[in-house]
Amino acid sequence: MNQRKAADVYPFLEAFITHKEAQITEIEQVVQRYEKKRALEERSYQSMSAFRRMFAGRKPDHHLAVEYIHYVKKPMEQIRQLRLEIEQARTIMNDSKPSDLVVVSDELEKQMN
């Protein structure tokens, strides 16, 4: 942990928060596209006749579960982590005056340099 003047850290934190929010938006879009694709696949399978469904290739349930973990669960965990980082940055901004010294984590310090 390092200490820096809050006035030096504020512009970086604002850019940091904006960047993390953009990452969250991108990840949410990827998840939404996957869910939309899955819904379309399921709808098209259900609209097939029973005879055609017998010959249609459908992914096994365990493959769908792995896809769900890869395309939904892990990205949502990543979003939670990004939101925690944003909350920490906002806490630093809100709890300090420009003349104060603030404690900056090593990760933020690396990104500032």
PDB file of N, CA, C and O in Angstrom, residues 22-57:
ATOM      1  N   ALA A  22     -17.116   0.656 -18.567  1.00  0.00           N
ATOM      2  CA  ALA A  22     -17.168   0.242 -19.972  1.00  0.00           C
ATOM      3  C   ALA A  22     -16.936  -1.262 -20.093  1.00  0.00           C
ATOM      4  O   ALA A  22     -17.607  -1.942 -20.892  1.00  0.00           O
ATOM      5  N   GLN A  23     -16.011  -1.800 -19.303  1.00  0.00           N
ATOM      6  CA  GLN A  23     -15.771  -3.246 -19.308  1.00  0.00           C
ATOM      7  C   GLN A  23     -17.022  -4.004 -18.864  1.00  0.00           C
ATOM      8  O   GLN A  23     -17.374  -5.025 -19.461  1.00  0.00           O
ATOM      9  N   ILE A  24     -17.685  -3.500 -17.841  1.00  0.00           N
ATOM     10  CA  ILE A  24     -18.911  -4.138 -17.349  1.00  0.00           C
ATOM     11  C   ILE A  24     -19.966  -4.155 -18.448  1.00  0.00           C
ATOM     12  O   ILE A  24     -20.619  -5.179 -18.679  1.00  0.00           O
ATOM     13  N   THR A  25     -20.124  -3.045 -19.148  1.00  0.00           N
ATOM     14  CA  THR A  25     -21.111  -2.960 -20.231  1.00  0.00           C
ATOM     15  C   THR A  25     -20.805  -3.972 -21.326  1.00  0.00           C
ATOM     16  O   THR A  25     -21.710  -4.660 -21.818  1.00  0.00           O
ATOM     17  N   GLU A  26     -19.535  -4.088 -21.708  1.00  0.00           N
ATOM     18  CA  GLU A  26     -19.141  -5.053 -22.739  1.00  0.00           C
ATOM     19  C   GLU A  26     -19.452  -6.489 -22.307  1.00  0.00           C
ATOM     20  O   GLU A  26     -19.983  -7.279 -23.092  1.00  0.00           O
ATOM     21  N   ILE A  27     -19.115  -6.818 -21.078  1.00  0.00           N
ATOM     22  CA  ILE A  27     -19.352  -8.177 -20.572  1.00  0.00           C
ATOM     23  C   ILE A  27     -20.847  -8.468 -20.530  1.00  0.00           C
ATOM     24  O   ILE A  27     -21.285  -9.554 -20.921  1.00  0.00           O
ATOM     25  N   GLU A  28     -21.640  -7.496 -20.078  1.00  0.00           N
ATOM     26  CA  GLU A  28     -23.090  -7.692 -20.037  1.00  0.00           C
ATOM     27  C   GLU A  28     -23.655  -7.924 -21.431  1.00  0.00           C
ATOM     28  O   GLU A  28     -24.558  -8.741 -21.614  1.00  0.00           O
ATOM     29  N   GLN A  29     -23.118  -7.228 -22.431  1.00  0.00           N
ATOM     30  CA  GLN A  29     -23.573  -7.416 -23.812  1.00  0.00           C
ATOM     31  C   GLN A  29     -23.243  -8.819 -24.304  1.00  0.00           C
ATOM     32  O   GLN A  29     -24.052  -9.450 -24.988  1.00  0.00           O
ATOM     33  N   VAL A  30     -22.070  -9.328 -23.963  1.00  0.00           N
ATOM     34  CA  VAL A  30     -21.688 -10.681 -24.363  1.00  0.00           C
ATOM     35  C   VAL A  30     -22.647 -11.700 -23.749  1.00  0.00           C
ATOM     36  O   VAL A  30     -23.111 -12.622 -24.429  1.00  0.00           O
ATOM     37  N   VAL A  31     -22.968 -11.519 -22.470  1.00  0.00           N
ATOM     38  CA  VAL A  31     -23.884 -12.429 -21.786  1.00  0.00           C
ATOM     39  C   VAL A  31     -25.271 -12.368 -22.424  1.00  0.00           C
ATOM     40  O   VAL A  31     -25.895 -13.400 -22.679  1.00  0.00           O
ATOM     41  N   GLN A  32     -25.736 -11.163 -22.717  1.00  0.00           N
ATOM     42  CA  GLN A  32     -27.054 -11.007 -23.333  1.00  0.00           C
ATOM     43  C   GLN A  32     -27.098 -11.655 -24.716  1.00  0.00           C
ATOM     44  O   GLN A  32     -28.095 -12.295 -25.068  1.00  0.00           O
ATOM     45  N   ARG A  33     -26.030 -11.490 -25.492  1.00  0.00           N
ATOM     46  CA  ARG A  33     -25.992 -12.123 -26.825  1.00  0.00           C
ATOM     47  C   ARG A  33     -26.046 -13.643 -26.704  1.00  0.00           C
ATOM     48  O   ARG A  33     -26.738 -14.316 -27.474  1.00  0.00           O
ATOM     49  N   TYR A  34     -25.308 -14.195 -25.743  1.00  0.00           N
ATOM     50  CA  TYR A  34     -25.333 -15.647 -25.544  1.00  0.00           C
ATOM     51  C   TYR A  34     -26.727 -16.111 -25.150  1.00  0.00           C
ATOM     52  O   TYR A  34     -27.235 -17.091 -25.697  1.00  0.00           O
ATOM     53  N   GLU A  35     -27.341 -15.422 -24.193  1.00  0.00           N
ATOM     54  CA  GLU A  35     -28.673 -15.829 -23.744  1.00  0.00           C
ATOM     55  C   GLU A  35     -29.697 -15.719 -24.869  1.00  0.00           C
ATOM     56  O   GLU A  35     -30.574 -16.572 -24.996  1.00  0.00           O
ATOM     57  N   LYS A  36     -29.573 -14.700 -25.690  1.00  0.00           N
ATOM     58  CA  LYS A  36     -30.480 -14.540 -26.831  1.00  0.00           C
ATOM     59  C   LYS A  36     -30.283 -15.683 -27.831  1.00  0.00           C
ATOM     60  O   LYS A  36     -31.249 -16.264 -28.332  1.00  0.00           O
ATOM     61  N   LYS A  37     -29.024 -16.021 -28.089  1.00  0.00           N
ATOM     62  CA  LYS A  37     -28.716 -17.124 -29.011  1.00  0.00           C
ATOM     63  C   LYS A  37     -29.278 -18.442 -28.489  1.00  0.00           C
ATOM     64  O   LYS A  37     -29.885 -19.212 -29.239  1.00  0.00           O
ATOM     65  N   ARG A  38     -29.085 -18.711 -27.200  1.00  0.00           N
ATOM     66  CA  ARG A  38     -29.611 -19.946 -26.600  1.00  0.00           C
ATOM     67  C   ARG A  38     -31.133 -19.995 -26.683  1.00  0.00           C
ATOM     68  O   ARG A  38     -31.707 -21.040 -26.971  1.00  0.00           O
ATOM     69  N   ALA A  39     -31.783 -18.876 -26.442  1.00  0.00           N
ATOM     70  CA  ALA A  39     -33.245 -18.835 -26.508  1.00  0.00           C
ATOM     71  C   ALA A  39     -33.721 -19.108 -27.930  1.00  0.00           C
ATOM     72  O   ALA A  39     -34.695 -19.849 -28.139  1.00  0.00           O
ATOM     73  N   LEU A  40     -33.029 -18.549 -28.921  1.00  0.00           N
ATOM     74  CA  LEU A  40     -33.393 -18.799 -30.322  1.00  0.00           C
ATOM     75  C   LEU A  40     -33.195 -20.269 -30.694  1.00  0.00           C
ATOM     76  O   LEU A  40     -34.047 -20.864 -31.380  1.00  0.00           O
ATOM     77  N   GLU A  41     -32.090 -20.856 -30.243  1.00  0.00           N
ATOM     78  CA  GLU A  41     -31.839 -22.272 -30.524  1.00  0.00           C
ATOM     79  C   GLU A  41     -32.927 -23.148 -29.900  1.00  0.00           C
ATOM     80  O   GLU A  41     -33.438 -24.065 -30.546  1.00  0.00           O
ATOM     81  N   GLU A  42     -33.283 -22.853 -28.668  1.00  0.00           N
ATOM     82  CA  GLU A  42     -34.305 -23.639 -27.977  1.00  0.00           C
ATOM     83  C   GLU A  42     -35.664 -23.468 -28.648  1.00  0.00           C
ATOM     84  O   GLU A  42     -36.398 -24.438 -28.837  1.00  0.00           O
ATOM     85  N   ARG A  43     -35.977 -22.241 -29.030  1.00  0.00           N
ATOM     86  CA  ARG A  43     -37.255 -21.978 -29.690  1.00  0.00           C
ATOM     87  C   ARG A  43     -37.341 -22.705 -31.023  1.00  0.00           C
ATOM     88  O   ARG A  43     -38.371 -23.300 -31.356  1.00  0.00           O
ATOM     89  N   SER A  44     -36.251 -22.686 -31.787  1.00  0.00           N
ATOM     90  CA  SER A  44     -36.273 -23.366 -33.089  1.00  0.00           C
ATOM     91  C   SER A  44     -36.375 -24.884 -32.901  1.00  0.00           C
ATOM     92  O   SER A  44     -37.066 -25.562 -33.669  1.00  0.00           O
ATOM     93  N   TYR A  45     -35.726 -25.425 -31.876  1.00  0.00           N
ATOM     94  CA  TYR A  45     -35.813 -26.864 -31.605  1.00  0.00           C
ATOM     95  C   TYR A  45     -37.243 -27.239 -31.215  1.00  0.00           C
ATOM     96  O   TYR A  45     -37.780 -28.248 -31.677  1.00  0.00           O
ATOM     97  N   GLN A  46     -37.857 -26.436 -30.363  1.00  0.00           N
ATOM     98  CA  GLN A  46     -39.220 -26.729 -29.912  1.00  0.00           C
ATOM     99  C   GLN A  46     -40.240 -26.597 -31.029  1.00  0.00           C
ATOM    100  O   GLN A  46     -41.279 -27.247 -31.011  1.00  0.00           O
ATOM    101  N   SER A  47     -39.951 -25.762 -32.026  1.00  0.00           N
ATOM    102  CA  SER A  47     -40.907 -25.577 -33.122  1.00  0.00           C
ATOM    103  C   SER A  47     -40.817 -26.689 -34.169  1.00  0.00           C
ATOM    104  O   SER A  47     -41.673 -26.779 -35.045  1.00  0.00           O
ATOM    105  N   MET A  48     -39.810 -27.548 -34.072  1.00  0.00           N
ATOM    106  CA  MET A  48     -39.669 -28.663 -35.013  1.00  0.00           C
ATOM    107  C   MET A  48     -40.733 -29.727 -34.744  1.00  0.00           C
ATOM    108  O   MET A  48     -41.207 -29.880 -33.617  1.00  0.00           O
ATOM    109  N   SER A  49     -41.061 -30.455 -35.779  1.00  0.00           N
ATOM    110  CA  SER A  49     -41.987 -31.576 -35.600  1.00  0.00           C
ATOM    111  C   SER A  49     -41.284 -32.677 -34.806  1.00  0.00           C
ATOM    112  O   SER A  49     -40.056 -32.729 -34.745  1.00  0.00           O
ATOM    113  N   ALA A  50     -42.060 -33.567 -34.225  1.00  0.00           N
ATOM    114  CA  ALA A  50     -41.495 -34.649 -33.415  1.00  0.00           C
ATOM    115  C   ALA A  50     -40.568 -35.527 -34.246  1.00  0.00           C
ATOM    116  O   ALA A  50     -39.503 -35.946 -33.781  1.00  0.00           O
ATOM    117  N   PHE A  51     -40.951 -35.784 -35.492  1.00  0.00           N
ATOM    118  CA  PHE A  51     -40.127 -36.609 -36.377  1.00  0.00           C
ATOM    119  C   PHE A  51     -38.785 -35.929 -36.662  1.00  0.00           C
ATOM    120  O   PHE A  51     -37.727 -36.562 -36.629  1.00  0.00           O
ATOM    121  N   ARG A  52     -38.833 -34.640 -36.907  1.00  0.00           N
ATOM    122  CA  ARG A  52     -37.604 -33.899 -37.214  1.00  0.00           C
ATOM    123  C   ARG A  52     -36.715 -33.779 -35.971  1.00  0.00           C
ATOM    124  O   ARG A  52     -35.483 -33.789 -36.074  1.00  0.00           O
ATOM    125  N   ARG A  53     -37.335 -33.639 -34.798  1.00  0.00           N
ATOM    126  CA  ARG A  53     -36.568 -33.555 -33.557  1.00  0.00           C
ATOM    127  C   ARG A  53     -35.758 -34.818 -33.298  1.00  0.00           C
ATOM    128  O   ARG A  53     -34.697 -34.769 -32.692  1.00  0.00           O
ATOM    129  N   MET A  54     -36.290 -35.972 -33.746  1.00  0.00           N
ATOM    130  CA  MET A  54     -35.569 -37.228 -33.547  1.00  0.00           C
ATOM    131  C   MET A  54     -34.207 -37.189 -34.246  1.00  0.00           C
ATOM    132  O   MET A  54     -33.232 -37.749 -33.761  1.00  0.00           O
ATOM    133  N   PHE A  55     -34.138 -36.531 -35.401  1.00  0.00           N
ATOM    134  CA  PHE A  55     -32.907 -36.501 -36.186  1.00  0.00           C
ATOM    135  C   PHE A  55     -32.077 -35.232 -35.965  1.00  0.00           C
ATOM    136  O   PHE A  55     -30.942 -35.164 -36.426  1.00  0.00           O
ATOM    137  N   ALA A  56     -32.653 -34.281 -35.292  1.00  0.00           N
ATOM    138  CA  ALA A  56     -31.924 -33.027 -35.062  1.00  0.00           C
ATOM    139  C   ALA A  56     -30.858 -33.239 -33.996  1.00  0.00           C
ATOM    140  O   ALA A  56     -31.068 -33.911 -32.997  1.00  0.00           O
ATOM    141  N   GLY A  57     -29.722 -32.663 -34.232  1.00  0.00           N
ATOM    142  CA  GLY A  57     -28.656 -32.747 -33.235  1.00  0.00           C
ATOM    143  C   GLY A  57     -28.886 -31.697 -32.168  1.00  0.00           C
ATOM    144  O   GLY A  57     -29.005 -30.516 -32.454  1.00  0.00           O
TER     145      GLY A  57
END
